[in-house]
XYZ file of N, CA and C in Angstrom:
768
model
N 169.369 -200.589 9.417
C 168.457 -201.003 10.479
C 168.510 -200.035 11.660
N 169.791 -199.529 12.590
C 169.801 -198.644 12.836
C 169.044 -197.296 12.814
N 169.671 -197.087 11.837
C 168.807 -195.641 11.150
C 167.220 -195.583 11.293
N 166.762 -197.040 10.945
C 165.265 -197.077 10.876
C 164.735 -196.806 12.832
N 165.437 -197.867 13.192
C 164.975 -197.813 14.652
C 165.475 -196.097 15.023
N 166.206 -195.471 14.986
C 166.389 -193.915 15.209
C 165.105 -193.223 15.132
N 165.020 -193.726 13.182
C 163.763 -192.966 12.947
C 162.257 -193.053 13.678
N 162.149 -194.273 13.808
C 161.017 -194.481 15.044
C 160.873 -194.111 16.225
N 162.160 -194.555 16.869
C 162.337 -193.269 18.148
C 162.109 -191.884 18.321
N 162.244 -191.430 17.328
C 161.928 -190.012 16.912
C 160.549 -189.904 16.916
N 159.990 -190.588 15.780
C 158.254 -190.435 15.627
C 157.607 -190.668 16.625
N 158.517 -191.266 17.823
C 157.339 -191.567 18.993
C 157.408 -190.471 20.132
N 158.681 -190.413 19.716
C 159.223 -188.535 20.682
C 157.930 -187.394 20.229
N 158.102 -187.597 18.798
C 157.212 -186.632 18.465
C 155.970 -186.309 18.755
N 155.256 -188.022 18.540
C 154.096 -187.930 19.205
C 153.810 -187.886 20.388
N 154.642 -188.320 21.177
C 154.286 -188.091 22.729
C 154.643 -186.721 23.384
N 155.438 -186.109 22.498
C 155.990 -184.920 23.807
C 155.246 -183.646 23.733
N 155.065 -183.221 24.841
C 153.603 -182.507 25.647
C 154.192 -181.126 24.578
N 155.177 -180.444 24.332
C 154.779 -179.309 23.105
C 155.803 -179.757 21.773
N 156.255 -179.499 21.101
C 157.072 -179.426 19.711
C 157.247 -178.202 19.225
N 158.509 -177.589 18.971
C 159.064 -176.724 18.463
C 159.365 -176.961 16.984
N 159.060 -176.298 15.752
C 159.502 -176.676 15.057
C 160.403 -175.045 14.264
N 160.999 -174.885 13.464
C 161.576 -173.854 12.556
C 160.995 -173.457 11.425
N 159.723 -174.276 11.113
C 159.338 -173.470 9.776
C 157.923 -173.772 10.334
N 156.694 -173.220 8.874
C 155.315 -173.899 9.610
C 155.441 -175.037 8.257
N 155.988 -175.134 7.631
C 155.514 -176.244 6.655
C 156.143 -177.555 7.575
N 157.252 -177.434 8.891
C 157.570 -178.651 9.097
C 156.735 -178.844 10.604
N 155.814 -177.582 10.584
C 154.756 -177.737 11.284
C 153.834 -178.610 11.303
N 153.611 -178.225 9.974
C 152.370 -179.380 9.393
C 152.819 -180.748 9.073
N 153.490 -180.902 8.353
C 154.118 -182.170 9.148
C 154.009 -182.645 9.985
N 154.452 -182.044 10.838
C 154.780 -183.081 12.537
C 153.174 -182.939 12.814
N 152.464 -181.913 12.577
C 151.247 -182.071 13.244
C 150.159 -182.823 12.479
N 150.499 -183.921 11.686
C 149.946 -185.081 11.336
C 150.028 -186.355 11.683
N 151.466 -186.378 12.189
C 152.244 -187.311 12.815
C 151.349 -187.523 14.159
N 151.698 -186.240 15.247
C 150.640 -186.096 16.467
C 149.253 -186.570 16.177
N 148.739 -186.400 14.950
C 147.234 -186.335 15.978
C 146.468 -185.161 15.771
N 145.910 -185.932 17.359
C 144.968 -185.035 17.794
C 145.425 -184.624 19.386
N 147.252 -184.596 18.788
C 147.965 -184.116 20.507
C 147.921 -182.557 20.106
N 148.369 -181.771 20.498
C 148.517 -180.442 20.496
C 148.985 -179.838 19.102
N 148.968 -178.760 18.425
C 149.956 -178.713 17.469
C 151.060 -178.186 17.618
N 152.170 -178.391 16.820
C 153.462 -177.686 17.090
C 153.422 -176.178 16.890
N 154.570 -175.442 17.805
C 154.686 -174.260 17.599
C 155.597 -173.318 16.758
N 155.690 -173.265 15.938
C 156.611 -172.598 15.133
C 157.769 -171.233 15.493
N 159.106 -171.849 16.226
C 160.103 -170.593 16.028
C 160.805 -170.410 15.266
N 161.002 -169.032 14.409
C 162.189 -169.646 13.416
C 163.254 -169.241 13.684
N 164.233 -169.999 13.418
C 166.005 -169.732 13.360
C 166.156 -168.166 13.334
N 167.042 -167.931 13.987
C 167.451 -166.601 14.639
C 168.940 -166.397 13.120
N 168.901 -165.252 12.835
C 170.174 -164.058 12.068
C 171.458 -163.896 13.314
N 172.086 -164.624 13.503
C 173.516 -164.313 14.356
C 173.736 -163.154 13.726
N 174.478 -162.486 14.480
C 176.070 -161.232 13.464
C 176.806 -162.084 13.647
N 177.541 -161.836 12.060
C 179.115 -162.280 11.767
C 179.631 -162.219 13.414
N 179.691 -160.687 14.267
C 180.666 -160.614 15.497
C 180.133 -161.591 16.309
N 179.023 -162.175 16.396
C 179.056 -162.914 17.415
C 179.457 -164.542 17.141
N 179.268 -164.609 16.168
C 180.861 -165.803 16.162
C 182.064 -166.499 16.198
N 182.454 -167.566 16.982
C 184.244 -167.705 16.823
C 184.424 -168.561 15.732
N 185.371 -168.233 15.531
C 185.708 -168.588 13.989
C 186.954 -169.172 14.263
N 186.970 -170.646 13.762
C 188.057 -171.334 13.800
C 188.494 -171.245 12.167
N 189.368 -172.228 12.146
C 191.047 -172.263 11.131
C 191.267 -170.448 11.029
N 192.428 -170.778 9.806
C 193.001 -169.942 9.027
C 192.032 -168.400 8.535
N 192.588 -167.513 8.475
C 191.822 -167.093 7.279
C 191.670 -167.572 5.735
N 190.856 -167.043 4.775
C 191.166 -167.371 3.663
C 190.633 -166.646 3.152
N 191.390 -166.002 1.452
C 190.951 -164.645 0.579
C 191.084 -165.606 -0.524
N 190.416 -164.997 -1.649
C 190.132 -165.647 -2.946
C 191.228 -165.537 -3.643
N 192.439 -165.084 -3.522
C 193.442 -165.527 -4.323
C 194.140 -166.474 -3.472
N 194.119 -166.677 -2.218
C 195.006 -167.765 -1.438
C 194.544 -169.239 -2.063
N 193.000 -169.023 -2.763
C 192.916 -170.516 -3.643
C 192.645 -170.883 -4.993
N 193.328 -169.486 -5.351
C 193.589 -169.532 -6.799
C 192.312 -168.807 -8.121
N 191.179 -168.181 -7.306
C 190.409 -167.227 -7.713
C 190.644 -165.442 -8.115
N 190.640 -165.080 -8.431
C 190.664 -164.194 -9.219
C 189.748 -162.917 -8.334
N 190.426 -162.030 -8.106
C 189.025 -160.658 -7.150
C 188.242 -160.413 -8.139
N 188.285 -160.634 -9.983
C 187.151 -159.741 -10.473
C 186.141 -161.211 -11.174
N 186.516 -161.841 -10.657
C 185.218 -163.217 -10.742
C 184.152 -163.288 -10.164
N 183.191 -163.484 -10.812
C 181.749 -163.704 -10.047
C 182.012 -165.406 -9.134
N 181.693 -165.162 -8.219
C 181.466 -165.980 -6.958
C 180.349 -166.668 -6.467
N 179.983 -167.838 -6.904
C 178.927 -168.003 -6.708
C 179.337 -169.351 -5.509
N 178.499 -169.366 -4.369
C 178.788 -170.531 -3.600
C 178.147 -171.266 -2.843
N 178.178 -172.356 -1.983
C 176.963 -173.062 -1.220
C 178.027 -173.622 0.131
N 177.357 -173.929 1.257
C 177.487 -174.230 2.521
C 176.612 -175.021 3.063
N 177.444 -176.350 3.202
C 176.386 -177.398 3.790
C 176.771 -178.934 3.564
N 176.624 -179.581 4.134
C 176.684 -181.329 4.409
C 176.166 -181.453 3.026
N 177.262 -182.794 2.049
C 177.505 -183.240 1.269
C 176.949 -183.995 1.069
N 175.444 -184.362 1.300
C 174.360 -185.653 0.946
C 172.947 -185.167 -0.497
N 172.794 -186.395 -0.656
C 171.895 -186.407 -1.596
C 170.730 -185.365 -1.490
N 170.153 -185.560 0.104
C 169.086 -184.425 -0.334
C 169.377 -182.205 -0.400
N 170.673 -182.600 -0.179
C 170.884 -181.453 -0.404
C 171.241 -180.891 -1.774
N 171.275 -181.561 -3.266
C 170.602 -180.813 -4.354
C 172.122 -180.353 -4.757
N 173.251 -181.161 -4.324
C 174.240 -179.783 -5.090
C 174.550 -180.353 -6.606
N 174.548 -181.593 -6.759
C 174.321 -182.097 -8.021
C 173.663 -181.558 -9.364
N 172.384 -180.688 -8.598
C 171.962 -179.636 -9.237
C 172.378 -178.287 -9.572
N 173.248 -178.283 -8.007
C 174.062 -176.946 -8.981
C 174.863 -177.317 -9.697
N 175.984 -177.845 -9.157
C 176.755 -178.053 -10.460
C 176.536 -178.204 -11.741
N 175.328 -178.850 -11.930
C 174.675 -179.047 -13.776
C 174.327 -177.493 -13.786
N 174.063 -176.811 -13.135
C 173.124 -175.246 -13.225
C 174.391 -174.324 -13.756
N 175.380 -174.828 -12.948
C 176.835 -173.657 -13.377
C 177.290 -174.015 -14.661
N 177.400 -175.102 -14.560
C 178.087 -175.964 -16.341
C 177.268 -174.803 -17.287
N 176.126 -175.161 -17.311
C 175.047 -174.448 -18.171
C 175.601 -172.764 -18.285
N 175.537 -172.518 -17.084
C 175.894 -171.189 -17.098
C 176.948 -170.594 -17.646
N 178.159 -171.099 -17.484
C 179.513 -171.076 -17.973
C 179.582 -171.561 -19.833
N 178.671 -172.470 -19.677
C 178.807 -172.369 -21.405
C 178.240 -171.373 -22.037
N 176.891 -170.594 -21.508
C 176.125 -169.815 -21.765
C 176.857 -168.537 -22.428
N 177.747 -168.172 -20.642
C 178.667 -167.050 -20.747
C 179.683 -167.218 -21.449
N 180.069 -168.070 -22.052
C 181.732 -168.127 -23.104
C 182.398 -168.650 -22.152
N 183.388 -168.436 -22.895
C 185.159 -168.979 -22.029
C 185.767 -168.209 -21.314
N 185.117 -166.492 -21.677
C 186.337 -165.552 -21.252
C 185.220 -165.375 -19.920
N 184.332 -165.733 -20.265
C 183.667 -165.209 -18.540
C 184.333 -165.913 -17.454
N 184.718 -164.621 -15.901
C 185.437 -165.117 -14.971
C 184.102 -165.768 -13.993
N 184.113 -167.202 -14.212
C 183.002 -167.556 -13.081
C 183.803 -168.763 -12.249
N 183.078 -168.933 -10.615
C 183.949 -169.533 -9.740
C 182.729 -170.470 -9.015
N 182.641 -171.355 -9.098
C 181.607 -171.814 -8.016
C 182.287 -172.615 -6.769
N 182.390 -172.057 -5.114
C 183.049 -172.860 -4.059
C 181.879 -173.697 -3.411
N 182.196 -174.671 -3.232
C 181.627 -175.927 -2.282
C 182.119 -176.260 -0.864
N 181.728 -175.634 -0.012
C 182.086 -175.506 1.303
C 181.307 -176.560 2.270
N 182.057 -177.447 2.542
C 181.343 -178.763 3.208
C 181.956 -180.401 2.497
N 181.549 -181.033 3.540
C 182.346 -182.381 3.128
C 181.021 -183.409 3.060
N 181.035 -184.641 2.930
C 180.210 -185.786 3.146
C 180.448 -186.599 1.542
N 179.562 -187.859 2.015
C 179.670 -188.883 0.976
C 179.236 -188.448 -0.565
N 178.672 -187.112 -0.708
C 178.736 -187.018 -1.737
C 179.627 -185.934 -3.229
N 181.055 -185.554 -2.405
C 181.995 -185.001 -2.522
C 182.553 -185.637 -3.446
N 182.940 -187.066 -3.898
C 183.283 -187.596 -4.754
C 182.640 -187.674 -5.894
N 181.702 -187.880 -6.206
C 180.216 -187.677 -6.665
C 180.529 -186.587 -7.721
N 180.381 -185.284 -6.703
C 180.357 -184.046 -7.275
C 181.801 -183.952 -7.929
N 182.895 -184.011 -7.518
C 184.044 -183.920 -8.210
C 184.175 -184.190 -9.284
N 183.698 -186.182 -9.563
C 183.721 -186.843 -10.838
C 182.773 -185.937 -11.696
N 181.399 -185.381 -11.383
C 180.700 -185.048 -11.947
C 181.122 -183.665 -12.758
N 181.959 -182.716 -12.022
C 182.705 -181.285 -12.665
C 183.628 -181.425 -13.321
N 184.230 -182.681 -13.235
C 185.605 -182.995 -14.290
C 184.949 -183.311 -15.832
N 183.537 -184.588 -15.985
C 182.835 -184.813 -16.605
C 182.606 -183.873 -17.347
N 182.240 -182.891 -16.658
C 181.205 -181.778 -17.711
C 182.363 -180.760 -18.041
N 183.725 -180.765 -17.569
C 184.489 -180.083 -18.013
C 184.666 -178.871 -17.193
N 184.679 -178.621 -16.265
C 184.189 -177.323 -15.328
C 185.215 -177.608 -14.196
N 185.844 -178.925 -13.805
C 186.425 -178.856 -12.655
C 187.766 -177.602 -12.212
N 188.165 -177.153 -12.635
C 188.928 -176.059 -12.657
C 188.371 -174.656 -12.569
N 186.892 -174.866 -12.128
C 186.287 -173.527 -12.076
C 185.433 -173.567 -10.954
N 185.694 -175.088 -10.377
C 184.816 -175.272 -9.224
C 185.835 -175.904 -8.196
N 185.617 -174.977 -7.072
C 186.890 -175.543 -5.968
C 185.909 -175.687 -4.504
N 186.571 -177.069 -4.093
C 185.799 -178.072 -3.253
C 186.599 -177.459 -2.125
N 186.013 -177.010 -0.798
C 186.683 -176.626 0.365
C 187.017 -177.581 1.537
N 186.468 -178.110 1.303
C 185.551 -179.618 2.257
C 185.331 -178.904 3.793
N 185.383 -179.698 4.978
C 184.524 -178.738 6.030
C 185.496 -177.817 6.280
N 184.692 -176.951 6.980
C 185.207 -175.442 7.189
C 184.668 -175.272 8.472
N 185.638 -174.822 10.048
C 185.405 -174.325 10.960
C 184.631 -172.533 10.619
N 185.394 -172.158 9.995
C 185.462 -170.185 9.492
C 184.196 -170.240 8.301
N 183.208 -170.804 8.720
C 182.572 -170.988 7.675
C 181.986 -169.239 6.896
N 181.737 -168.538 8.080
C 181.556 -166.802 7.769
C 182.675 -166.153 7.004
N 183.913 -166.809 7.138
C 185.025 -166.156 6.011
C 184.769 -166.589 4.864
N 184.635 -168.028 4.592
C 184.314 -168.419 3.302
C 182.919 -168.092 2.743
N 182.063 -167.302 3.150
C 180.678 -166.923 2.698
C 181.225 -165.391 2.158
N 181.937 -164.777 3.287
C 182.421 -163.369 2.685
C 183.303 -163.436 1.093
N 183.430 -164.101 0.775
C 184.275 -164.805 -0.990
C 183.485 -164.569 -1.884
N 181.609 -164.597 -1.286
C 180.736 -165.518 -2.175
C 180.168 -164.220 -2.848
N 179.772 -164.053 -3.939
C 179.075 -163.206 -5.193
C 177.440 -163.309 -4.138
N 177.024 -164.589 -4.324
C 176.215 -165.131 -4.442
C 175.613 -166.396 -3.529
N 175.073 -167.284 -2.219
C 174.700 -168.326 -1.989
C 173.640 -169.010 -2.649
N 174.260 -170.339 -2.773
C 173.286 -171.256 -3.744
C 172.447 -172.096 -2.543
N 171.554 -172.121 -2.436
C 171.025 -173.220 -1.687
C 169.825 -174.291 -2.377
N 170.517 -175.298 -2.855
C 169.578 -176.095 -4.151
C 169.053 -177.201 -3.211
N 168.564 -177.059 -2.143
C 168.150 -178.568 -1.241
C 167.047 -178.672 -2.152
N 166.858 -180.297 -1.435
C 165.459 -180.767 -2.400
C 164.310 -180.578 -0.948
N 164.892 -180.492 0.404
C 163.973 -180.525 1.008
C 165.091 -179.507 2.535
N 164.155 -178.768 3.025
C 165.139 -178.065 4.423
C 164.103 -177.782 5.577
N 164.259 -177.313 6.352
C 163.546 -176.453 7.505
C 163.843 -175.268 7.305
N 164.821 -174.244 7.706
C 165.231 -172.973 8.182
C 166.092 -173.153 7.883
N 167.301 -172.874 6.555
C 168.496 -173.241 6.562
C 169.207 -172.068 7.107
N 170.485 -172.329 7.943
C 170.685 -171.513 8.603
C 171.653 -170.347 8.280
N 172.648 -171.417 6.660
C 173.313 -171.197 5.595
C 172.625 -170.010 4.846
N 170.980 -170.079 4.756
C 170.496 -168.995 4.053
C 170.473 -167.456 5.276
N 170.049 -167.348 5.881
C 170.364 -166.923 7.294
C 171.552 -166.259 7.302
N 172.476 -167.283 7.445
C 174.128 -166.158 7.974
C 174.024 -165.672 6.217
N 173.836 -165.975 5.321
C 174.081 -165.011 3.672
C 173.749 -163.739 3.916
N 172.109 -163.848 4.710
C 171.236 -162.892 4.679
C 171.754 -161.785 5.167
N 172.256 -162.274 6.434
C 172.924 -161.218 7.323
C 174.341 -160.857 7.279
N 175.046 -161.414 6.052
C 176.321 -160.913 5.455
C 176.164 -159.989 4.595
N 174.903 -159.950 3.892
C 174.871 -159.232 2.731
C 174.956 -159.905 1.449
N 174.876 -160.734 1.519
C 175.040 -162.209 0.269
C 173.563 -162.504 -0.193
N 173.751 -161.868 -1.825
C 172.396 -162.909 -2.214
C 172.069 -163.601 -2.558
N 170.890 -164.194 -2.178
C 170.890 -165.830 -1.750
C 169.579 -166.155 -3.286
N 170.000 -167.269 -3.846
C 169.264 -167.668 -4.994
C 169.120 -169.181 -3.946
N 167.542 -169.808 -3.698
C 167.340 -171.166 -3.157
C 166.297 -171.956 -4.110
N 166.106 -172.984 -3.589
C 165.258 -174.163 -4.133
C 163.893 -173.699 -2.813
N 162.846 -173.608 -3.553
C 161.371 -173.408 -2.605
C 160.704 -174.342 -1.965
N 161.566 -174.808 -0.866
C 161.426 -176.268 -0.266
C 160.939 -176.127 1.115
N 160.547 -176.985 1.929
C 160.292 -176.342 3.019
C 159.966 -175.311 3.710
N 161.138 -174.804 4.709
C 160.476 -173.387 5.067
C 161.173 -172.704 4.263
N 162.045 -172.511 3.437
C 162.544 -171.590 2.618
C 161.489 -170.322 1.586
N 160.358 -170.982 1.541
C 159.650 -170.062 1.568
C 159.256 -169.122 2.158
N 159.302 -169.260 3.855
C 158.909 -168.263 4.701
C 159.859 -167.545 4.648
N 160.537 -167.786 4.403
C 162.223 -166.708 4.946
C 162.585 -165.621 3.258
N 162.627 -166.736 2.370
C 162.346 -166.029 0.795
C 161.603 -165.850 0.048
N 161.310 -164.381 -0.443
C 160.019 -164.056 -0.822
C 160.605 -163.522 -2.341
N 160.204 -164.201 -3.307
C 161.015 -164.300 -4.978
C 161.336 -162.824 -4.957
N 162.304 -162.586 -5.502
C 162.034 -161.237 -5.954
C 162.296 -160.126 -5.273
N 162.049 -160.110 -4.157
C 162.191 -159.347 -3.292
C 163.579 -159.320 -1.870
N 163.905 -160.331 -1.699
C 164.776 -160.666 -0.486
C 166.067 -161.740 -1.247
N 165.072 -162.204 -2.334
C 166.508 -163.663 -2.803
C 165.296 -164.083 -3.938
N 165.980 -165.013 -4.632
C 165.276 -165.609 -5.718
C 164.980 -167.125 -5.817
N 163.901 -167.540 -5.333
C 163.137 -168.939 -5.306
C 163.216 -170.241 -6.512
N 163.824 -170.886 -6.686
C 163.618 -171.623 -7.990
C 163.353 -172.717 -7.677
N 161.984 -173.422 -8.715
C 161.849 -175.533 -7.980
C 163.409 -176.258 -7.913
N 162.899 -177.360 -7.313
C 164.105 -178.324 -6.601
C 164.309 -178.822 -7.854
N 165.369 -179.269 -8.273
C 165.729 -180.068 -9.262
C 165.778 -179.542 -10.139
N 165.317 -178.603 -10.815
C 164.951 -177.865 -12.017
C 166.314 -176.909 -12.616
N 167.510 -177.715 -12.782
C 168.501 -177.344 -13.639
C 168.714 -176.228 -13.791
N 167.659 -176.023 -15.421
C 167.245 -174.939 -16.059
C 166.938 -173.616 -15.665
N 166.143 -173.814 -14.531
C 165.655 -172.688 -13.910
C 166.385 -172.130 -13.205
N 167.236 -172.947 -12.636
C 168.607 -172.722 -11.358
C 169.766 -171.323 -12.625
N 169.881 -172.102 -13.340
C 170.886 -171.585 -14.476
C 170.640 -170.177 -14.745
N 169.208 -170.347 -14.985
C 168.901 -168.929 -14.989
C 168.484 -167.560 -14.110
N 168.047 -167.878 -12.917
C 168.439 -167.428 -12.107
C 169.682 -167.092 -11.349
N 171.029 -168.097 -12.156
C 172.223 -167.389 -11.823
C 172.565 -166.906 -12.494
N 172.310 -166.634 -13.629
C 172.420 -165.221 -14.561
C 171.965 -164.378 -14.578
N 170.850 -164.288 -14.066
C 169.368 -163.120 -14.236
C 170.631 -162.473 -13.152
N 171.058 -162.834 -11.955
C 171.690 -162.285 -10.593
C 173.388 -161.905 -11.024
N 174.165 -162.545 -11.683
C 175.278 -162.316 -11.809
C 174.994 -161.570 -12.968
N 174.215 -161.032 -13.695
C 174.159 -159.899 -15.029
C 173.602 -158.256 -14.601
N 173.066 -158.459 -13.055
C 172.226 -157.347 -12.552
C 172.773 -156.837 -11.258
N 173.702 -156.065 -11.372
C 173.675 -155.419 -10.399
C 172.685 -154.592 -9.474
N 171.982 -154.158 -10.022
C 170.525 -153.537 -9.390
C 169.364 -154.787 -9.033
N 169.461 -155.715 -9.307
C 168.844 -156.797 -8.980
C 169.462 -156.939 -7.620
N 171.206 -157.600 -7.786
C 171.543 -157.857 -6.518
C 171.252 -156.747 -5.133
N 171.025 -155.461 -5.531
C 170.789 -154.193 -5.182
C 169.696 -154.574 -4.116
N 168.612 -154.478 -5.250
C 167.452 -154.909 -4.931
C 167.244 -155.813 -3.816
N 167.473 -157.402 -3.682
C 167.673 -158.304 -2.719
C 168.157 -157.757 -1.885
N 169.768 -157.145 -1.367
C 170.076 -156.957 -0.278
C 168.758 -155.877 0.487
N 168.492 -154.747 -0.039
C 167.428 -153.766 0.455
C 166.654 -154.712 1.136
N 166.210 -155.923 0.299
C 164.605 -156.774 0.615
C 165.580 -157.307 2.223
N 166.557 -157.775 2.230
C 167.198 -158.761 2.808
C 167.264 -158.543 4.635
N 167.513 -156.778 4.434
C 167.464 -155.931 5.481
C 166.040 -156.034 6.674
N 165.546 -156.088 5.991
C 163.879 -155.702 6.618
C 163.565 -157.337 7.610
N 164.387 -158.046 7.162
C 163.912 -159.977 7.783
C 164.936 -159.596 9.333
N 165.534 -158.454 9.552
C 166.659 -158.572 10.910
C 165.752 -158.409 12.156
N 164.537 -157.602 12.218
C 163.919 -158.107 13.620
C 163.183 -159.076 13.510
N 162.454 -159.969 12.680
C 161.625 -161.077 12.183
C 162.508 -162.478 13.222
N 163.837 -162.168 12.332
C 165.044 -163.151 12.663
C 165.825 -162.855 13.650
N 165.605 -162.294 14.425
C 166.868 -161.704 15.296
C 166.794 -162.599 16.544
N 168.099 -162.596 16.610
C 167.882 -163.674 18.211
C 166.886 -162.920 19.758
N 166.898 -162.260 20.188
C 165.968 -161.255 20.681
C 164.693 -162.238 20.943
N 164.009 -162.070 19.143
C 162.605 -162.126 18.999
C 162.817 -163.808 19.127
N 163.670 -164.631 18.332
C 163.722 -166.093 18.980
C 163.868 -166.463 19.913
N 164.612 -165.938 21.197
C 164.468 -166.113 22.866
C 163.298 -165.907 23.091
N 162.789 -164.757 22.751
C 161.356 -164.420 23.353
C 160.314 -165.233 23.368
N 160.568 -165.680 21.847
C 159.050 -166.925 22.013
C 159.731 -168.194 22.309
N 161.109 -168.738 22.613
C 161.157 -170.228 23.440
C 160.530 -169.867 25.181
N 160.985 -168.510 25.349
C 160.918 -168.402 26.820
C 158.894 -168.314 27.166
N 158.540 -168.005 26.180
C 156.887 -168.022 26.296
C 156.576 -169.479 26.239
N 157.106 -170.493 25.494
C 156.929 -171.931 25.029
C 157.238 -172.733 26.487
N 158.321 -172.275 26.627
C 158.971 -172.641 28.209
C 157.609 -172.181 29.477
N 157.655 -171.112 29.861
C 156.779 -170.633 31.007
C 155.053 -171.142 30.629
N 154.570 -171.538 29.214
C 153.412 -172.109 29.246
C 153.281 -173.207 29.547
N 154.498 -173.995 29.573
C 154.397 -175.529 29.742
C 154.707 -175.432 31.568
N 155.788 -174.786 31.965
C 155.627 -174.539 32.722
C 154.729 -174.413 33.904
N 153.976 -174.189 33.759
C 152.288 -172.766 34.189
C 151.753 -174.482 34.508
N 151.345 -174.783 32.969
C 150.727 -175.666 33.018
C 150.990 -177.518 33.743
N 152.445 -177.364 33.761
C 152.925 -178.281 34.787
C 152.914 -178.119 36.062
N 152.769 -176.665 36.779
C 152.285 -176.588 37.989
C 150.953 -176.743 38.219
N 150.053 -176.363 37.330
C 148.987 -176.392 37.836
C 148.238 -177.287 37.487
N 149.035 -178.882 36.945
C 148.309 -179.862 37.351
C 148.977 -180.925 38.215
């Protein structure tokens, strides 16, 4: 009940407030159905930090401090442990994969993040026989150390804005295989920057983590694409247009 009354509070925020910012344009369109015939929202998207400009809490951590192997493919994800975030799907996507590749293939998939559906996923990797190849981090302050581990970021949401997880990959050098949800389209362009696969779609996930862990010139490829999104994304160009969003409302609050 809660939750519901939240959610209403929100929808009425939405509709009433004189501009809306949103991070993608698909959650543009959205909200600008919600509104009306109030203004439409303006689209900024999530800014590329550098690794340096972050503090980084806990420990360090290197891939043998948790029992991984340096010549293993690394494949990994970052993010709150709920249903619509799709990791259920990876995990069925790696199983697949790992049977695909044999026994002797070194593959690792890390789960970096905690929530209610951590148990879930656990029971579910023991099930399929994989739990020993998949290691659960739960939350992580150093979340940029544990991305530097990764082969690979998985991002299997069923639904996102701007994930920001795809973002810091981008700008580590990590290539990013996602689900084509939201704005994840604007930010990944198949083929070229990271590799797009539908939500839910197992199969397709599976194979796209092979097409990427069999190709080095593929992964090649992506980082090159990956490069070119740093003034698009750069914090710079995201100040620039809140501070235009700001001084129009502005303008326009003085001069009525």
């Amino acid at each position: 009940r809660n939750a519901h009354r939240a959610s209403n509070r929100t929808g009425q925020a939405l509709k009433r407030a004189q501009r809306v910012v949103c991070v993608s344009q698909k959650q543009a369109e959205e909200i600008a159905l919600l509104r009306g015939n109030r203004r439409k929202p303006i689209v900024v998207k999530n800014a590329m930090l550098p690794p340096s400009s972050r503090q980084h809490d806990g420990e360090a951590v290197s891939r043998s401090s948790i029992g991984i192997s340096d010549d293993a493919f690394v494949f990994g994800s970052v993010g709150r442990l709920s249903a619509e975030k799709g990791h259920r799907f990876m995990v069925s996507a790696f199983h697949k994969l790992c049977e695909a590749a044999g026994a002797d293939a070194k593959l690792s998939l890390i789960i970096v993040g905690d929530g209610r559906e951590q148990e879930p996923l656990e029971q579910q990797a023991s099930q399929l026989g994989i739990r020993d190849k998949v290691y659960f981090a739960g939350f992580q302050g150093n979340c940029t150390e544990w991305m530097r581990l990764f082969d690979c970021l998985i991002q299997p949401s069923l639904t996102e804005g701007t994930p920001n997880a795809v973002l810091e990959a981008l700008c580590l050098q990590v290539p990013v295989i996602a689900s084509a949800v939201g704005g994840v389209p604007d930010l990944i362009i198949d083929g070229c920057n990271g590799l797009l696969v539908p939500a839910e779609d197992v199969n397709k996930l599976a194979e796209a983590m092979e097409r990427l862990r069999s190709s080095p010139e593929l992964r090649s490829q992506l980082l090159t694409g990956a490069t070119e999104l740093t003034q698009e994304y750069s914090p710079a160009h995201q100040r620039q247009k809140l501070i235009e969003v700001y001084e129009e409302v502005f303008q326009r609050t003085t001069a009525g």
